[in-house]
Short mmCIF file of C-alpha atoms in Angstrom, two decimals:
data_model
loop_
_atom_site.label_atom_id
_atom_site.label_comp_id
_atom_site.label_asym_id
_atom_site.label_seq_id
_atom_site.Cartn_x
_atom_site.Cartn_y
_atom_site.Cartn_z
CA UNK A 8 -119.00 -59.12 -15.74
CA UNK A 9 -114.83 -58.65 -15.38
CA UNK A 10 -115.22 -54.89 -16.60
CA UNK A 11 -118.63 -54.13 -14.12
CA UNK A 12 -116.13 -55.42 -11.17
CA UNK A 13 -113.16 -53.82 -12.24
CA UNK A 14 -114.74 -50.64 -13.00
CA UNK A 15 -116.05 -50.54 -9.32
CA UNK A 16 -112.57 -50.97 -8.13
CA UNK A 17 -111.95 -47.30 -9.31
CA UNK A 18 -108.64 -48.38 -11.58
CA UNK A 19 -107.66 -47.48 -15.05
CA UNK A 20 -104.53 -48.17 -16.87
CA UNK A 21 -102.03 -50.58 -16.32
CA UNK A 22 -103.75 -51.00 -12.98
CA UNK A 23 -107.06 -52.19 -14.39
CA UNK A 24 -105.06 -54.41 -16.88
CA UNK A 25 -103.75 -56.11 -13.67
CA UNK A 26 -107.49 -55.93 -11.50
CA UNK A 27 -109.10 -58.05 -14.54
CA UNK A 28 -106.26 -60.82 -14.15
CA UNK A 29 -106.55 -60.75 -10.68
CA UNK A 30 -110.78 -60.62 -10.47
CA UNK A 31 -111.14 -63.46 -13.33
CA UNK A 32 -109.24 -65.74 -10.72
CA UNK A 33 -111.33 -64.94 -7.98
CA UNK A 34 -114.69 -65.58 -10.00
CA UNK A 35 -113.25 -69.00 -10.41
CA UNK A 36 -113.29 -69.46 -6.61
CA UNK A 37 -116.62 -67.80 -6.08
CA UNK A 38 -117.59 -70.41 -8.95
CA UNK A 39 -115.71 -73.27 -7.25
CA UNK A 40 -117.75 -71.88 -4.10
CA UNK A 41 -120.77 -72.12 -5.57
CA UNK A 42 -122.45 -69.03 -3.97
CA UNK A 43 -125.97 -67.65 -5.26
CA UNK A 44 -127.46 -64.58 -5.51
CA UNK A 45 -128.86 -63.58 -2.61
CA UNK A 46 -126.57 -64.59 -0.30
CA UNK A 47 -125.20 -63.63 2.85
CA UNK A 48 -121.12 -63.47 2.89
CA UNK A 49 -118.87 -62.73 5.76
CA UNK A 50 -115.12 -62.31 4.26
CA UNK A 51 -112.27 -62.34 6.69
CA UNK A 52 -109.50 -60.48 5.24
CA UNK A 53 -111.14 -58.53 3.10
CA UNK A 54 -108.27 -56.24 2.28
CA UNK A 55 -108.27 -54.21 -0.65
CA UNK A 56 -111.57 -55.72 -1.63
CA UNK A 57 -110.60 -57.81 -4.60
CA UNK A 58 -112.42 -60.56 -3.66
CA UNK A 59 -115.18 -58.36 -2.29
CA UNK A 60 -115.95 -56.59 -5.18
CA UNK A 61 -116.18 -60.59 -7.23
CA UNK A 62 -118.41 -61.25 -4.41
CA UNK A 63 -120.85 -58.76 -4.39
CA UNK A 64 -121.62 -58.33 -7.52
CA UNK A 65 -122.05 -62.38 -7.46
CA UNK A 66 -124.78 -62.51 -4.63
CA UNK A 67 -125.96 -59.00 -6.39
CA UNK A 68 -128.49 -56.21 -4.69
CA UNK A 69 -130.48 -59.01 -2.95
CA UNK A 70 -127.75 -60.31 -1.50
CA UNK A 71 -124.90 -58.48 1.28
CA UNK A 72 -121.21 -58.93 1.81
CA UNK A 73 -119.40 -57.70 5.12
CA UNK A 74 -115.94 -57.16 5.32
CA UNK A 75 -113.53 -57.61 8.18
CA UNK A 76 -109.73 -56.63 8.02
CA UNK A 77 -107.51 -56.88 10.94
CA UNK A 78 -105.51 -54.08 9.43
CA UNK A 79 -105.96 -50.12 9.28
CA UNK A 80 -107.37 -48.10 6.65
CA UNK A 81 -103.97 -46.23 6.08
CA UNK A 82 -102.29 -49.73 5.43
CA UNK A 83 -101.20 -50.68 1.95
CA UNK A 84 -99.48 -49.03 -0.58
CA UNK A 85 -99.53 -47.44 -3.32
CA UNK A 86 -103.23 -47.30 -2.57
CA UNK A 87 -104.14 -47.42 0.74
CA UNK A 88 -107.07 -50.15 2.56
CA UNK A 89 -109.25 -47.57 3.13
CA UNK A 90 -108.71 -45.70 -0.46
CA UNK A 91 -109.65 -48.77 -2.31
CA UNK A 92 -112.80 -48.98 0.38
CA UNK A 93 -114.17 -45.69 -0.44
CA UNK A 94 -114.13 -46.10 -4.04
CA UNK A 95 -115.88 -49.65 -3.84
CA UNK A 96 -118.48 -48.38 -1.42
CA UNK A 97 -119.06 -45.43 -4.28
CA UNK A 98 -119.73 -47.67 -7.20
CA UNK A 99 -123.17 -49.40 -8.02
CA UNK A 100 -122.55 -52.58 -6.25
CA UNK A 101 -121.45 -50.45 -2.53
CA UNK A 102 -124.92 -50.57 -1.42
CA UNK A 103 -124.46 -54.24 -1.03
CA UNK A 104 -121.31 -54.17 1.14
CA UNK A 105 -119.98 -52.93 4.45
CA UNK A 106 -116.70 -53.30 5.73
CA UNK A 107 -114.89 -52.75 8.91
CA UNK A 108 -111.22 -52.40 9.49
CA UNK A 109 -109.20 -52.44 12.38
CA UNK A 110 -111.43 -55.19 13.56
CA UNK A 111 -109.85 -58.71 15.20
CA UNK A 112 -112.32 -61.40 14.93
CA UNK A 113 -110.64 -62.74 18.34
CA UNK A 114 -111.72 -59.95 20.14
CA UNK A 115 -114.61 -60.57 22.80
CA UNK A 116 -116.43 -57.19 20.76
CA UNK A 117 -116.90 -58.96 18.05
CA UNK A 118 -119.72 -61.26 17.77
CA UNK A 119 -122.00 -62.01 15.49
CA UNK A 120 -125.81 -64.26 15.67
CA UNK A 121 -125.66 -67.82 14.92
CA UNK A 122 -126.24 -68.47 11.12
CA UNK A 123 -126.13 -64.55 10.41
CA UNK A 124 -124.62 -65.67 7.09
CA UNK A 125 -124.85 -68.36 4.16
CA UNK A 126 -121.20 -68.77 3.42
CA UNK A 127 -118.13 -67.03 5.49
CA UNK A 128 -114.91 -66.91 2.83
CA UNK A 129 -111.47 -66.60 3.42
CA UNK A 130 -109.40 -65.76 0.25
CA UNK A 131 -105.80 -65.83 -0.12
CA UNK A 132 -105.70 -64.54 4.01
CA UNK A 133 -104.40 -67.53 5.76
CA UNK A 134 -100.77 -67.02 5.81
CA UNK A 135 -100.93 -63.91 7.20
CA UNK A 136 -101.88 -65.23 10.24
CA UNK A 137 -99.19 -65.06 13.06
CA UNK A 138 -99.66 -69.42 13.69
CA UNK A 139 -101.52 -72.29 13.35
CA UNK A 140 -103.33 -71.95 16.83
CA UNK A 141 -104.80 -68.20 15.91
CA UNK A 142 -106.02 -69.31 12.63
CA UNK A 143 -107.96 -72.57 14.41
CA UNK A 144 -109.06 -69.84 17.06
CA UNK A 145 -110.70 -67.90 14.52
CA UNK A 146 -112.16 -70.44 12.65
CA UNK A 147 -113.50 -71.96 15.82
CA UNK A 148 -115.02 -68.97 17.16
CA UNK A 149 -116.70 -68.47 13.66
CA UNK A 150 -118.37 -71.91 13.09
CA UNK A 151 -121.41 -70.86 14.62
CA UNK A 152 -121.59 -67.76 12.45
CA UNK A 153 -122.14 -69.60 9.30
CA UNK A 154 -123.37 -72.65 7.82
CA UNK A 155 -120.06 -72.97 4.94
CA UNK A 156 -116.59 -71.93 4.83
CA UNK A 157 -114.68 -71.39 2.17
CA UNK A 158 -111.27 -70.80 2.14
CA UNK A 159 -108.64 -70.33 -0.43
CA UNK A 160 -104.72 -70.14 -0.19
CA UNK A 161 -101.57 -70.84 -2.55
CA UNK A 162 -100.71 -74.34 -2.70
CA UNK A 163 -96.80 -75.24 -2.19
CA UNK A 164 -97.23 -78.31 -4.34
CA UNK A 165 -95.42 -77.18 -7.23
CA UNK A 166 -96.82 -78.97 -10.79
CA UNK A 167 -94.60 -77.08 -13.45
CA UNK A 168 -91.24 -76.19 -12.70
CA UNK A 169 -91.93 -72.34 -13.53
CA UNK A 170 -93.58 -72.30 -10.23
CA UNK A 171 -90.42 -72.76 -8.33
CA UNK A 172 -89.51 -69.57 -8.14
CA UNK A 173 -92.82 -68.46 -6.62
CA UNK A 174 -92.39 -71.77 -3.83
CA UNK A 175 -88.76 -70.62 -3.31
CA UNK A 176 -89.60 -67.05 -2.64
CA UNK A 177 -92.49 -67.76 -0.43
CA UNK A 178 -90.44 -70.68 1.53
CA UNK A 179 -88.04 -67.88 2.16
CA UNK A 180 -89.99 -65.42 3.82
CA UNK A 181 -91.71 -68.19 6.00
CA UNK A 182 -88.35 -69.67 7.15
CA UNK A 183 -87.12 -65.43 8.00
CA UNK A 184 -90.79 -64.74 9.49
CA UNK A 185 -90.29 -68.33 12.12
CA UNK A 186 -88.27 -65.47 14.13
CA UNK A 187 -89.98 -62.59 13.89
CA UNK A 188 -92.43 -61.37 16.85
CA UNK A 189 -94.45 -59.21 14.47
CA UNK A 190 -94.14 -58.76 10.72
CA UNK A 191 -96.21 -56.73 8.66
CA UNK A 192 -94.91 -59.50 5.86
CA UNK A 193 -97.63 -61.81 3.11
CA UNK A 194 -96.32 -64.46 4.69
CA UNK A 195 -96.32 -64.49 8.25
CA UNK A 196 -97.27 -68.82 8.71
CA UNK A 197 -97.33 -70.93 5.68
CA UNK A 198 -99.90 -73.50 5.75
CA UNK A 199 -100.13 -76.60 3.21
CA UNK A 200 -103.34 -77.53 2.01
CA UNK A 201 -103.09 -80.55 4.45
CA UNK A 202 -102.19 -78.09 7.22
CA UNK A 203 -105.39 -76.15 6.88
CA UNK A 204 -107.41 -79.09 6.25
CA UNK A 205 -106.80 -80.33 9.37
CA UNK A 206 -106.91 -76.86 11.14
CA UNK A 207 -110.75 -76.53 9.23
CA UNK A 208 -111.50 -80.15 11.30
CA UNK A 209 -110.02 -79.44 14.27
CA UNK A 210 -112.18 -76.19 14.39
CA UNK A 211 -115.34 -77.94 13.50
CA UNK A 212 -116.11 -78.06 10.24
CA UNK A 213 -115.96 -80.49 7.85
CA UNK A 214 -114.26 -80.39 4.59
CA UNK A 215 -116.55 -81.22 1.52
CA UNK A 216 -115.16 -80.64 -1.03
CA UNK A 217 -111.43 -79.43 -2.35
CA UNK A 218 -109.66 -78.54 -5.50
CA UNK A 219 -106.73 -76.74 -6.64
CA UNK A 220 -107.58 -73.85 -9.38
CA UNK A 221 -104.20 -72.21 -11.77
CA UNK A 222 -104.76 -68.51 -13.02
CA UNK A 223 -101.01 -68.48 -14.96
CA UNK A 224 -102.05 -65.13 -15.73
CA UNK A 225 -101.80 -64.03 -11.73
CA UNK A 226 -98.90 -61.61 -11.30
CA UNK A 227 -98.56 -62.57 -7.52
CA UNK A 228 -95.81 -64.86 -8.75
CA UNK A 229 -93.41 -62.44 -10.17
CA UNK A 230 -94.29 -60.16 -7.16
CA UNK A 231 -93.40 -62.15 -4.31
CA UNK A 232 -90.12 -62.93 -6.16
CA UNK A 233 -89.08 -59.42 -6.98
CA UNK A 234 -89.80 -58.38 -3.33
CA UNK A 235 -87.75 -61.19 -1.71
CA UNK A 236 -84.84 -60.50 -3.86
CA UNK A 237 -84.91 -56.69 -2.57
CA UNK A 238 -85.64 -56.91 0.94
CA UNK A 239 -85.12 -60.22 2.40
CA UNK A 240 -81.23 -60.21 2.21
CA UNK A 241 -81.16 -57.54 4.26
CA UNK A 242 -84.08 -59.13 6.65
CA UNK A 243 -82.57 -61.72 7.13
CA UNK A 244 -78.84 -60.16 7.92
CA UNK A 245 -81.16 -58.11 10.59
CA UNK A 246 -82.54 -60.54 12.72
CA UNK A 247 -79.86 -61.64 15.52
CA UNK A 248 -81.96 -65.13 16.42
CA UNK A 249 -81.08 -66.86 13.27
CA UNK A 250 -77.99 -68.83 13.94
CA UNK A 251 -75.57 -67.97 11.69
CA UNK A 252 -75.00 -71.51 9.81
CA UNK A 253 -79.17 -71.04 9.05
CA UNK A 254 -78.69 -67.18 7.71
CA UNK A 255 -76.01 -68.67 5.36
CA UNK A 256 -78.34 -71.19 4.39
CA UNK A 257 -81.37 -68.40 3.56
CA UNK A 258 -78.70 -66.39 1.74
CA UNK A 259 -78.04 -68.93 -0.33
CA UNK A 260 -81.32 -69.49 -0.78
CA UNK A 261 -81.62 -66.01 -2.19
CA UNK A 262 -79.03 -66.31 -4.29
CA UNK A 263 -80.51 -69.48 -5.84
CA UNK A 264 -83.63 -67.66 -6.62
CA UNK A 265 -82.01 -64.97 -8.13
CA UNK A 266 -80.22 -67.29 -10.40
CA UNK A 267 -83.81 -69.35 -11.17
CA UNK A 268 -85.79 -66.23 -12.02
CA UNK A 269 -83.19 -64.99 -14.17
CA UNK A 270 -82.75 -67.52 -16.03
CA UNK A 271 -86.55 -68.04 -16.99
CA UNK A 272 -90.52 -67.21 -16.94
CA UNK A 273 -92.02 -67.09 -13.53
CA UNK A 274 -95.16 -68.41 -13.03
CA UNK A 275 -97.57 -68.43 -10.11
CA UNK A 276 -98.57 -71.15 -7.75
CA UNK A 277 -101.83 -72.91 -8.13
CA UNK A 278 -104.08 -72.15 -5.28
CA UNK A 279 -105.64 -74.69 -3.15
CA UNK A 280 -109.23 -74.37 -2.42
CA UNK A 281 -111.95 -76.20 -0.72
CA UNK A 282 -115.45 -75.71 0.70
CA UNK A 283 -116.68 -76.78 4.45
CA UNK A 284 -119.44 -77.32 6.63
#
């Protein structure tokens, strides 16, 4: 199953080593998620198509999974939204997807029939929403699009202390994004699982059930550490709203982090999960 999905990704090498880490966590979700052949999928965020790949070959050539991505095909590096779309869309299980990018589920254009789809997902996209009252706009305007969401998202409770580095790094970009206008950053508005909970109610649906899922083997951990350490210093020096007394603070944040991740393994969050209707 791992090799059919990675092999449709189009990656070899040290890059497919990495795609079968990354798709064995997301079959754990789809798993969680409970969602058939057959079925009808709407994923916002769709991205690179990691999860979309898990989830069409899941519902399989009965079954259909559309796409929608907020960002441009030319976005992402070193392979690019829409280069990891074409080479999806090429393998055997393309027929059963479509994706669109530059697409904002906000806008008035986009509209879709009531029920059009079984199950509407939302996997690892939530903090890169700009705030809490865009993310209950969206999920609001979908409710009558679907009959279950499910929605997936690292969780900041920290249960082994290798995971600090991951929370530290990710608390770090949050606190530098709170003055930002724009960012093109992963984190843009962290949510706890209690945060998007009650943004899921507030939008109408109704949380059924919930878990938290670890994949130790995830290298988002050691990513989002490494690229904090190299850019955020200077982000953070850049940005003239930060008082200065807070920019110390972040700094030293930084240089705490440094010190944690060199002095042992980094491991990744566990990420919080949970189905609604």
């Amino acid at each position: 199953m791992i090799e059919t999905i990675v092999d449709s990704m189009g990656v070899s090498g040290e890059g497919a080593a990495i795609q079968r880490i990354q798709t064995a966590h997301r079959l754990k979700l789809i798993q969680f998620w409970e969602i058939p052949q057959g079925a009808k999928v709407l994923e916002i965020g769709c991205g690179q198509g990691d999860t979309t790949a898990s989830l069409a070959y899941t519902v399989g050539a009965s079954g259909r999974v559309h796409g929608i991505d907020i960002a441009s095909p030319d976005y992402g590096s070193p392979v690019t939204l829409g280069e990891a779309c074409s080479r999806l869309m090429a393998s055997e299980i393309g027929k059963q997807i479509q994706i669109q990018f530059d697409t904002d589920i906000l806008s008035p254009e986009v509209d879709f029939a009531e029920g059009a789809f079984d199950y509407i997902v939302f996997a690892h996209c939530a903090w890169y929403f700009q705030s809490a009252e865009q993310l209950r706009k969206t999920l609001s305007k979908i409710r009558p699009w679907g009959k279950k969401l499910c929605l997936a998202e690292w969780d900041i409770r920290v249960s082994i202390p290798e995971q600090l580095a991951h929370y530290n790094a990710v608390m770090i970009q949050a606190q530098c994004e709170a003055f930002k206008q724009s960012s093109l950053s992963n984190v843009r508005t962290l949510f706890s699982p209690l945060d998007l909970k009650e943004i899921a109610r507030s939008a109408g649906w109704h949380v059924e059930q919930e878990t938290s899922v670890y994949s130790p083997d995830l290298q988002d951990g050691e990513w989002e550490v490494a690229m904090t350490l190299e850019m955020y210093p200077e982000e953070i020096s850049a940005i003239t709203e930060i008082p200065g007394k807070f920019k110390e603070l972040m700094l030293s944040q930084i240089g705490s982090l440094k010190e944690r991740a060199g002095a042992g393994e980094v491991k990744p969050l566990s990420v919080f999960t949970f189905m609604a209707e």
